[in-house]
mmCIF file of C-alpha atoms and ligand atoms in Angstrom:
data_model
loop_
_atom_site.group_PDB
_atom_site.id
_atom_site.type_symbol
_atom_site.label_atom_id
_atom_site.label_comp_id
_atom_site.label_asym_id
_atom_site.label_seq_id
_atom_site.Cartn_x
_atom_site.Cartn_y
_atom_site.Cartn_z
ATOM 1 C CA MET A 1 -40.513 -20.750 -0.767
ATOM 2 C CA VAL A 2 -36.818 -21.277 -1.613
ATOM 3 C CA ALA A 3 -36.418 -22.456 -5.198
ATOM 4 C CA ILE A 4 -33.565 -25.024 -5.449
ATOM 5 C CA ALA A 5 -31.363 -24.436 -8.402
ATOM 6 C CA LYS A 6 -30.942 -27.188 -11.035
ATOM 7 C CA VAL A 7 -27.247 -28.143 -11.286
ATOM 8 C CA TYR A 8 -25.963 -29.727 -14.298
ATOM 9 C CA PHE A 9 -22.697 -31.496 -14.321
ATOM 10 C CA SER A 10 -20.043 -32.551 -16.863
ATOM 11 C CA SER A 11 -16.783 -34.098 -16.748
ATOM 12 C CA SER A 12 -13.874 -32.307 -18.467
ATOM 13 C CA ARG A 13 -12.460 -35.619 -19.969
ATOM 14 C CA ALA A 14 -12.545 -35.827 -23.624
ATOM 15 C CA LYS A 15 -11.524 -38.614 -26.102
ATOM 16 C CA ARG A 16 -13.142 -36.749 -29.215
ATOM 17 C CA GLU A 17 -13.528 -33.238 -30.266
ATOM 18 C CA GLU A 18 -17.195 -33.166 -29.573
ATOM 19 C CA GLU A 19 -16.509 -34.051 -25.938
ATOM 20 C CA SER A 20 -14.174 -31.098 -25.471
ATOM 21 C CA LEU A 21 -14.880 -28.467 -22.747
ATOM 22 C CA VAL A 22 -15.719 -25.984 -25.429
ATOM 23 C CA HIS A 23 -18.513 -28.197 -26.752
ATOM 24 C CA LYS A 24 -19.691 -29.201 -23.184
ATOM 25 C CA ILE A 25 -19.843 -25.546 -22.003
ATOM 26 C CA LYS A 26 -22.087 -24.799 -24.943
ATOM 27 C CA ARG A 27 -24.257 -27.913 -24.167
ATOM 28 C CA ILE A 28 -24.558 -27.233 -20.554
ATOM 29 C CA PHE A 29 -25.341 -23.595 -21.393
ATOM 30 C CA ARG A 30 -28.376 -24.857 -23.575
ATOM 31 C CA GLU A 31 -29.419 -27.724 -21.299
ATOM 32 C CA ALA A 32 -29.600 -25.469 -18.204
ATOM 33 C CA GLU A 33 -31.617 -23.013 -20.293
ATOM 34 C CA LEU A 34 -29.078 -20.140 -19.605
ATOM 35 C CA ASP A 35 -30.260 -18.766 -23.021
ATOM 36 C CA SER A 36 -33.562 -17.834 -21.190
ATOM 37 C CA THR A 37 -31.717 -15.340 -19.117
ATOM 38 C CA ILE A 38 -30.932 -13.380 -22.337
ATOM 39 C CA SER A 39 -33.054 -11.428 -24.632
ATOM 40 C CA ARG A 40 -32.303 -10.081 -28.182
ATOM 41 C CA GLY A 41 -30.550 -6.732 -27.698
ATOM 42 C CA ASP A 42 -29.376 -7.314 -24.223
ATOM 43 C CA VAL A 43 -26.004 -6.202 -23.057
ATOM 44 C CA VAL A 44 -24.660 -9.218 -21.292
ATOM 45 C CA ALA A 45 -21.890 -9.206 -18.638
ATOM 46 C CA ILE A 46 -19.845 -12.439 -18.645
ATOM 47 C CA LYS A 47 -17.977 -12.273 -15.241
ATOM 48 C CA ILE A 48 -14.836 -14.237 -15.071
ATOM 49 C CA HIS A 49 -11.867 -13.821 -12.672
ATOM 50 C CA ILE A 50 -8.830 -12.779 -14.661
ATOM 51 C CA GLY A 51 -6.317 -14.603 -12.443
ATOM 52 C CA GLU A 52 -3.224 -13.450 -10.563
ATOM 53 C CA ARG A 53 -0.252 -11.751 -12.288
ATOM 54 C CA TYR A 54 2.094 -14.751 -11.559
ATOM 55 C CA GLY A 55 -0.568 -17.485 -11.436
ATOM 56 C CA HIS A 56 -1.518 -20.052 -14.063
ATOM 57 C CA THR A 57 -4.939 -21.093 -12.550
ATOM 58 C CA TYR A 58 -7.895 -19.149 -14.346
ATOM 59 C CA VAL A 59 -10.455 -19.772 -17.000
ATOM 60 C CA ARG A 60 -9.109 -20.564 -20.433
ATOM 61 C CA PRO A 61 -9.724 -17.851 -23.094
ATOM 62 C CA LYS A 62 -11.233 -20.527 -25.342
ATOM 63 C CA HIS A 63 -13.814 -21.298 -22.719
ATOM 64 C CA VAL A 64 -14.746 -17.723 -22.246
ATOM 65 C CA ARG A 65 -15.008 -17.373 -25.988
ATOM 66 C CA ALA A 66 -17.430 -20.402 -26.059
ATOM 67 C CA VAL A 67 -19.892 -18.319 -23.889
ATOM 68 C CA VAL A 68 -19.308 -15.287 -25.934
ATOM 69 C CA GLU A 69 -20.253 -16.973 -28.984
ATOM 70 C CA LEU A 70 -23.384 -18.343 -27.349
ATOM 71 C CA VAL A 71 -24.528 -14.856 -26.235
ATOM 72 C CA LYS A 72 -23.839 -13.492 -29.652
ATOM 73 C CA GLU A 73 -25.829 -16.222 -31.314
ATOM 74 C CA LEU A 74 -28.871 -15.014 -29.240
ATOM 75 C CA GLY A 75 -28.606 -11.660 -30.691
ATOM 76 C CA ALA A 76 -27.349 -9.983 -27.651
ATOM 77 C CA SER A 77 -23.896 -7.994 -27.012
ATOM 78 C CA PRO A 78 -21.603 -9.689 -24.585
ATOM 79 C CA PHE A 79 -18.544 -8.122 -22.610
ATOM 80 C CA VAL A 80 -16.127 -9.882 -20.473
ATOM 81 C CA THR A 81 -15.647 -8.438 -17.030
ATOM 82 C CA ASP A 82 -14.015 -8.503 -13.796
ATOM 83 C CA THR A 83 -13.426 -5.920 -10.948
ATOM 84 C CA THR A 84 -10.464 -4.405 -9.386
ATOM 85 C CA GLY A 85 -8.932 -5.968 -6.250
ATOM 86 C CA LEU A 86 -9.020 -4.487 -2.741
ATOM 87 C CA ASP A 87 -6.048 -2.063 -2.100
ATOM 88 C CA LEU A 88 -4.979 0.138 -5.021
ATOM 89 C CA THR A 89 -1.371 -0.728 -4.424
ATOM 90 C CA SER A 90 -2.118 -4.585 -4.966
ATOM 91 C CA SER A 91 -1.393 -6.376 -8.283
ATOM 92 C CA ARG A 92 -4.912 -5.937 -9.570
ATOM 93 C CA GLY A 93 -5.596 -2.598 -7.680
ATOM 94 C CA ASP A 94 -6.723 -0.716 -10.545
ATOM 95 C CA ALA A 95 -8.250 -1.326 -14.022
ATOM 96 C CA LEU A 96 -4.952 -0.723 -15.822
ATOM 97 C CA LYS A 97 -3.145 -3.325 -13.748
ATOM 98 C CA CYS A 98 -6.157 -5.670 -14.181
ATOM 99 C CA ILE A 99 -5.929 -5.314 -18.003
ATOM 100 C CA GLU A 100 -2.250 -6.004 -17.853
ATOM 101 C CA VAL A 101 -2.738 -9.066 -15.690
ATOM 102 C CA ALA A 102 -5.608 -10.348 -18.142
ATOM 103 C CA THR A 103 -3.337 -9.964 -21.093
ATOM 104 C CA LEU A 104 -0.363 -11.698 -19.340
ATOM 105 C CA ASN A 105 -2.927 -14.581 -18.748
ATOM 106 C CA GLY A 106 -3.954 -14.579 -22.444
ATOM 107 C CA LEU A 107 -7.383 -13.013 -21.776
ATOM 108 C CA THR A 108 -7.573 -10.222 -24.406
ATOM 109 C CA ASN A 109 -10.456 -8.809 -26.606
ATOM 110 C CA GLU A 110 -9.129 -11.012 -29.268
ATOM 111 C CA THR A 111 -8.919 -14.229 -27.617
ATOM 112 C CA VAL A 112 -12.231 -14.052 -25.838
ATOM 113 C CA GLY A 113 -13.998 -12.452 -28.899
ATOM 114 C CA ALA A 114 -15.643 -9.641 -26.907
ATOM 115 C CA PRO A 115 -14.440 -6.495 -25.017
ATOM 116 C CA ILE A 116 -12.930 -6.871 -21.722
ATOM 117 C CA ILE A 117 -14.174 -4.250 -19.421
ATOM 118 C CA ILE A 118 -13.132 -3.800 -15.822
ATOM 119 C CA ALA A 119 -16.423 -3.014 -14.372
ATOM 120 C CA ASP A 120 -15.789 -0.682 -11.333
ATOM 121 C CA GLY A 121 -13.920 2.034 -13.270
ATOM 122 C CA LEU A 122 -10.447 3.089 -13.132
ATOM 123 C CA LYS A 123 -9.947 2.514 -9.358
ATOM 124 C CA GLY A 124 -12.979 0.686 -8.194
ATOM 125 C CA LEU A 125 -14.163 3.558 -6.061
ATOM 126 C CA GLU A 126 -17.571 4.207 -7.469
ATOM 127 C CA GLY A 127 -20.645 2.036 -7.031
ATOM 128 C CA VAL A 128 -24.451 1.859 -7.371
ATOM 129 C CA LYS A 129 -26.033 1.182 -3.921
ATOM 130 C CA VAL A 130 -28.304 -2.053 -3.547
ATOM 131 C CA LYS A 131 -29.979 -2.543 -0.249
ATOM 132 C CA VAL A 132 -29.720 -6.057 1.023
ATOM 133 C CA ASN A 133 -30.490 -5.917 4.794
ATOM 134 C CA GLY A 134 -28.564 -9.011 5.141
ATOM 135 C CA LEU A 135 -27.056 -10.737 8.426
ATOM 136 C CA VAL A 136 -23.992 -8.794 7.983
ATOM 137 C CA LEU A 137 -24.213 -6.275 5.056
ATOM 138 C CA LYS A 138 -27.013 -3.849 4.990
ATOM 139 C CA GLU A 139 -26.111 -2.497 1.449
ATOM 140 C CA ILE A 140 -23.690 -3.372 -1.355
ATOM 141 C CA TYR A 141 -22.201 -1.213 -4.158
ATOM 142 C CA LEU A 142 -22.608 -2.683 -7.665
ATOM 143 C CA PRO A 143 -19.915 -1.472 -10.030
ATOM 144 C CA PRO A 144 -21.377 1.221 -12.434
ATOM 145 C CA VAL A 145 -20.559 -0.840 -15.678
ATOM 146 C CA LEU A 146 -22.368 -3.928 -14.309
ATOM 147 C CA ALA A 147 -25.188 -1.803 -13.102
ATOM 148 C CA GLU A 148 -25.926 -0.921 -16.705
ATOM 149 C CA ALA A 149 -25.838 -4.538 -18.003
ATOM 150 C CA ASP A 150 -29.101 -6.302 -18.693
ATOM 151 C CA ALA A 151 -28.010 -9.718 -17.732
ATOM 152 C CA LEU A 152 -25.113 -11.543 -15.985
ATOM 153 C CA ILE A 153 -23.562 -14.793 -16.664
ATOM 154 C CA SER A 154 -21.046 -15.863 -14.023
ATOM 155 C CA LEU A 155 -18.323 -17.886 -15.562
ATOM 156 C CA ALA A 156 -16.256 -18.913 -12.421
ATOM 157 C CA HIS A 157 -13.138 -20.645 -11.874
ATOM 158 C CA VAL A 158 -13.352 -23.006 -8.914
ATOM 159 C CA LYS A 159 -10.789 -22.656 -6.250
ATOM 160 C CA GLY A 160 -10.165 -23.526 -2.809
ATOM 161 C CA HIS A 161 -10.366 -20.674 -0.299
ATOM 162 C CA PRO A 162 -8.896 -20.317 3.079
ATOM 163 C CA ARG A 163 -11.810 -18.562 4.623
ATOM 164 C CA THR A 164 -15.057 -20.030 2.605
ATOM 165 C CA GLY A 165 -13.498 -23.462 2.047
ATOM 166 C CA LEU A 166 -14.352 -23.250 -1.642
ATOM 167 C CA GLY A 167 -14.814 -20.487 -4.092
ATOM 168 C CA GLY A 168 -17.172 -20.754 -7.189
ATOM 169 C CA ALA A 169 -20.364 -19.233 -8.466
ATOM 170 C CA ILE A 170 -21.407 -17.486 -5.166
ATOM 171 C CA LYS A 171 -18.080 -15.944 -4.551
ATOM 172 C CA ASN A 172 -17.425 -14.961 -8.331
ATOM 173 C CA ILE A 173 -20.447 -12.674 -7.980
ATOM 174 C CA ALA A 174 -20.523 -11.752 -4.224
ATOM 175 C CA VAL A 175 -16.746 -10.529 -4.083
ATOM 176 C CA GLY A 176 -16.337 -10.141 -7.811
ATOM 177 C CA CYS A 177 -19.370 -8.113 -8.716
ATOM 178 C CA VAL A 178 -19.031 -5.331 -6.167
ATOM 179 C CA ASN A 179 -16.667 -2.259 -5.724
ATOM 180 C CA LYS A 180 -13.758 -1.906 -3.380
ATOM 181 C CA THR A 181 -15.875 -0.488 -0.615
ATOM 182 C CA THR A 182 -18.142 -3.625 -0.534
ATOM 183 C CA LYS A 183 -15.016 -6.031 -0.923
ATOM 184 C CA ALA A 184 -13.813 -4.132 2.243
ATOM 185 C CA LEU A 185 -17.209 -4.669 4.010
ATOM 186 C CA ILE A 186 -17.077 -8.238 3.239
ATOM 187 C CA HIS A 187 -13.664 -9.055 4.326
ATOM 188 C CA LEU A 188 -12.988 -6.530 7.193
ATOM 189 C CA LYS A 189 -14.737 -5.928 10.497
ATOM 190 C CA ASN A 190 -13.898 -2.199 10.964
ATOM 191 C CA PRO A 191 -12.385 0.603 8.941
ATOM 192 C CA PRO A 192 -8.581 1.515 9.061
ATOM 193 C CA TYR A 193 -7.362 3.168 12.212
ATOM 194 C CA VAL A 194 -4.079 4.977 13.070
ATOM 195 C CA LYS A 195 -1.782 3.716 15.573
ATOM 196 C CA GLU A 196 -0.682 6.922 16.908
ATOM 197 C CA ASP A 197 2.568 5.671 18.670
ATOM 198 C CA ARG A 198 3.807 4.666 15.326
ATOM 199 C CA CYS A 199 2.858 7.658 13.177
ATOM 200 C CA ASN A 200 5.405 10.234 12.484
ATOM 201 C CA GLY A 201 3.142 12.643 10.594
ATOM 202 C CA CYS A 202 4.960 12.123 7.252
ATOM 203 C CA GLY A 203 1.817 12.800 5.192
ATOM 204 C CA LEU A 204 2.302 10.077 2.623
ATOM 205 C CA CYS A 205 -1.135 8.586 3.512
ATOM 206 C CA VAL A 206 -2.851 11.973 3.070
ATOM 207 C CA LYS A 207 -1.517 12.373 -0.493
ATOM 208 C CA PHE A 208 -2.518 8.720 -1.302
ATOM 209 C CA CYS A 209 -6.008 8.840 0.092
ATOM 210 C CA PRO A 210 -8.330 9.402 -3.036
ATOM 211 C CA LYS A 211 -11.217 10.544 -0.753
ATOM 212 C CA ASN A 212 -9.169 13.082 1.002
ATOM 213 C CA ALA A 213 -10.312 11.349 4.249
ATOM 214 C CA ILE A 214 -7.033 11.531 5.967
ATOM 215 C CA SER A 215 -5.475 14.754 7.632
ATOM 216 C CA ILE A 216 -2.646 15.430 9.880
ATOM 217 C CA VAL A 217 -3.805 16.652 13.273
ATOM 218 C CA ASN A 218 -1.225 17.521 15.979
ATOM 219 C CA GLY A 219 1.405 15.678 14.026
ATOM 220 C CA LYS A 220 -0.495 12.516 13.623
ATOM 221 C CA ALA A 221 -2.779 11.065 10.879
ATOM 222 C CA LEU A 222 -6.370 11.111 11.362
ATOM 223 C CA ILE A 223 -8.952 9.142 9.281
ATOM 224 C CA ASP A 224 -12.420 10.741 8.947
ATOM 225 C CA HIS A 225 -14.361 7.439 9.039
ATOM 226 C CA GLU A 226 -17.438 9.206 7.658
ATOM 227 C CA ASN A 227 -15.773 9.771 4.254
ATOM 228 C CA CYS A 228 -13.607 6.539 4.264
ATOM 229 C CA LEU A 229 -14.208 4.158 1.293
ATOM 230 C CA LEU A 230 -12.573 1.530 3.485
ATOM 231 C CA GLY A 231 -10.867 -0.471 0.761
ATOM 232 C CA CYS A 232 -8.097 1.705 -1.054
ATOM 233 C CA GLY A 233 -5.146 0.480 0.897
ATOM 234 C CA CYS A 234 -3.549 3.364 2.829
ATOM 235 C CA TRP A 235 -2.421 0.868 5.248
ATOM 236 C CA SER A 236 0.037 -0.639 2.566
ATOM 237 C CA ILE A 237 1.589 2.618 1.689
ATOM 238 C CA CYS A 238 2.478 3.757 5.299
ATOM 239 C CA PRO A 239 6.258 3.102 5.812
ATOM 240 C CA GLU A 240 5.686 2.960 9.674
ATOM 241 C CA GLY A 241 3.018 0.339 9.658
ATOM 242 C CA ALA A 242 0.889 2.873 11.494
ATOM 243 C CA ILE A 243 -2.361 2.187 9.710
ATOM 244 C CA SER A 244 -4.129 -1.056 10.749
ATOM 245 C CA GLY A 245 -3.834 -3.553 8.051
ATOM 246 C CA PHE A 246 -5.897 -6.417 6.450
ATOM 247 C CA ARG A 247 -4.938 -9.119 8.814
ATOM 248 C CA GLU A 248 -5.671 -7.082 11.823
ATOM 249 C CA ARG A 249 -9.114 -6.327 10.864
ATOM 250 C CA HIS A 250 -10.429 -9.524 9.366
ATOM 251 C CA ARG A 251 -13.875 -10.737 9.925
ATOM 252 C CA THR A 252 -14.422 -14.022 11.663
ATOM 253 C CA GLN A 253 -14.895 -17.022 9.256
ATOM 254 C CA VAL A 254 -18.584 -17.091 10.077
ATOM 255 C CA GLU A 255 -19.072 -13.397 9.463
ATOM 256 C CA PHE A 256 -17.147 -13.578 6.271
ATOM 257 C CA GLY A 257 -19.415 -16.411 4.913
ATOM 258 C CA LEU A 258 -22.516 -14.600 5.919
ATOM 259 C CA ALA A 259 -21.344 -11.351 4.253
ATOM 260 C CA VAL A 260 -20.444 -13.259 1.047
ATOM 261 C CA ALA A 261 -23.927 -14.750 1.007
ATOM 262 C CA ASP A 262 -25.401 -11.116 1.626
ATOM 263 C CA ALA A 263 -23.441 -9.791 -1.360
ATOM 264 C CA ALA A 264 -24.408 -12.485 -3.655
ATOM 265 C CA TYR A 265 -28.037 -11.974 -2.879
ATOM 266 C CA GLY A 266 -27.696 -8.293 -3.521
ATOM 267 C CA VAL A 267 -26.217 -8.903 -6.962
ATOM 268 C CA VAL A 268 -28.865 -11.377 -7.949
ATOM 269 C CA LYS A 269 -31.408 -9.099 -6.367
ATOM 270 C CA TYR A 270 -30.457 -6.332 -8.647
ATOM 271 C CA PHE A 271 -30.461 -8.090 -11.899
ATOM 272 C CA THR A 272 -33.505 -10.292 -10.646
ATOM 273 C CA PRO A 273 -32.925 -14.048 -10.684
ATOM 274 C CA SER A 274 -34.236 -14.698 -14.267
ATOM 275 C CA LYS A 275 -31.342 -12.492 -15.717
ATOM 276 C CA VAL A 276 -28.488 -14.347 -14.133
ATOM 277 C CA GLY A 277 -26.904 -17.619 -14.954
ATOM 278 C CA PHE A 278 -23.940 -19.533 -13.493
ATOM 279 C CA ILE A 279 -21.327 -21.829 -15.084
ATOM 280 C CA ASN A 280 -18.412 -23.035 -12.830
ATOM 281 C CA LEU A 281 -15.179 -24.366 -14.461
ATOM 282 C CA ALA A 282 -13.451 -26.791 -11.873
ATOM 283 C CA TYR A 283 -10.039 -27.272 -13.183
ATOM 284 C CA ASP A 284 -6.522 -26.277 -11.904
ATOM 285 C CA ILE A 285 -8.169 -25.997 -8.558
ATOM 286 C CA THR A 286 -5.772 -24.382 -6.001
ATOM 287 C CA PRO A 287 -6.026 -24.881 -2.221
ATOM 288 C CA HIS A 288 -6.008 -21.060 -1.710
ATOM 289 C CA CYS A 289 -7.742 -18.308 -3.429
ATOM 290 C CA ASP A 290 -6.464 -17.419 -6.826
HETATM 291 S S1 SF4 B 1 1.836 7.385 6.093
HETATM 292 FE FE1 SF4 B 1 2.032 6.409 8.082
HETATM 293 S S2 SF4 B 1 3.489 7.554 9.341
HETATM 294 FE FE2 SF4 B 1 2.963 8.888 7.558
HETATM 295 S S3 SF4 B 1 1.346 10.266 8.363
HETATM 296 FE FE3 SF4 B 1 0.191 8.386 7.413
HETATM 297 S S4 SF4 B 1 0.097 7.060 9.070
HETATM 298 FE FE4 SF4 B 1 1.471 8.562 9.804
HETATM 299 S S1 SF4 B 2 -8.578 6.464 4.699
HETATM 300 FE FE1 SF4 B 2 -10.137 5.305 3.700
HETATM 301 S S2 SF4 B 2 -10.546 6.424 1.858
HETATM 302 FE FE2 SF4 B 2 -8.620 7.055 2.520
HETATM 303 S S3 SF4 B 2 -7.196 5.622 1.468
HETATM 304 FE FE3 SF4 B 2 -7.576 4.802 3.415
HETATM 305 S S4 SF4 B 2 -9.280 3.314 3.155
HETATM 306 FE FE4 SF4 B 2 -9.226 4.791 1.411
#
């Protein structure tokens, strides 16, 4: 039998201090019994999205801090987390860039009251395999840091999304709590391939590939798909546009939605439903993914 989740709602309007979002987040946390997901001594991952480098739509540090304080009150140790983006060359492609972006957006250890740890390592290449046997994904890879946490609180910023319509709790864990390979599997229908007519054999992609999955054969790049991690972004560094890019390999909208559901299922399955809680903050809602 499918258990329907109870959803609690509160407006963000406030006339008095006790009606502020900080207080409402704390009230909703308790009313929704999210404290039951956390035991004394647990290490608790609070999953946020750090936002974009030049954006201004993300969770406010004080709202993250409210959840951090609640977790600490329960005798547990919280850390605030996000994962690197697809493509190492992108603005959130590795952990160093992520910390830089988080800092630019005011999200620091000091402002949120807990360490900010990028969960999938320096480059987001590692992961712990979780079998899902879903409609699109057969397995997902959980970032190593998340895999060692005892409980997960998803603190999502709600946004519009060109492919799912809306992004919130499910997307925050499905795309946000997996490593680069799984992000690629969710978004892309096949691995990168080389367009031989464009490749001049310069070897830049060979030097870039962190898995040594590209070699030059007969003057052209060749990708060993058995070894390919799928999501590092070799297509972005090729000056000739000879490696198939993101847009050329997108999954259909339906497949994408199913893959998101498969990945979310895998994350909840790993933690078990009793150790996962969700809070959505619906403000500064953009029509596109932020
Ligand atoms: S970077 Fe591009 S042009 Fe150079 S070898 Fe790789 S695929 Fe070919
Ligand atoms: S070939 Fe695969 S492993 Fe190598 S950079 Fe490209 S996506 Fe990553």
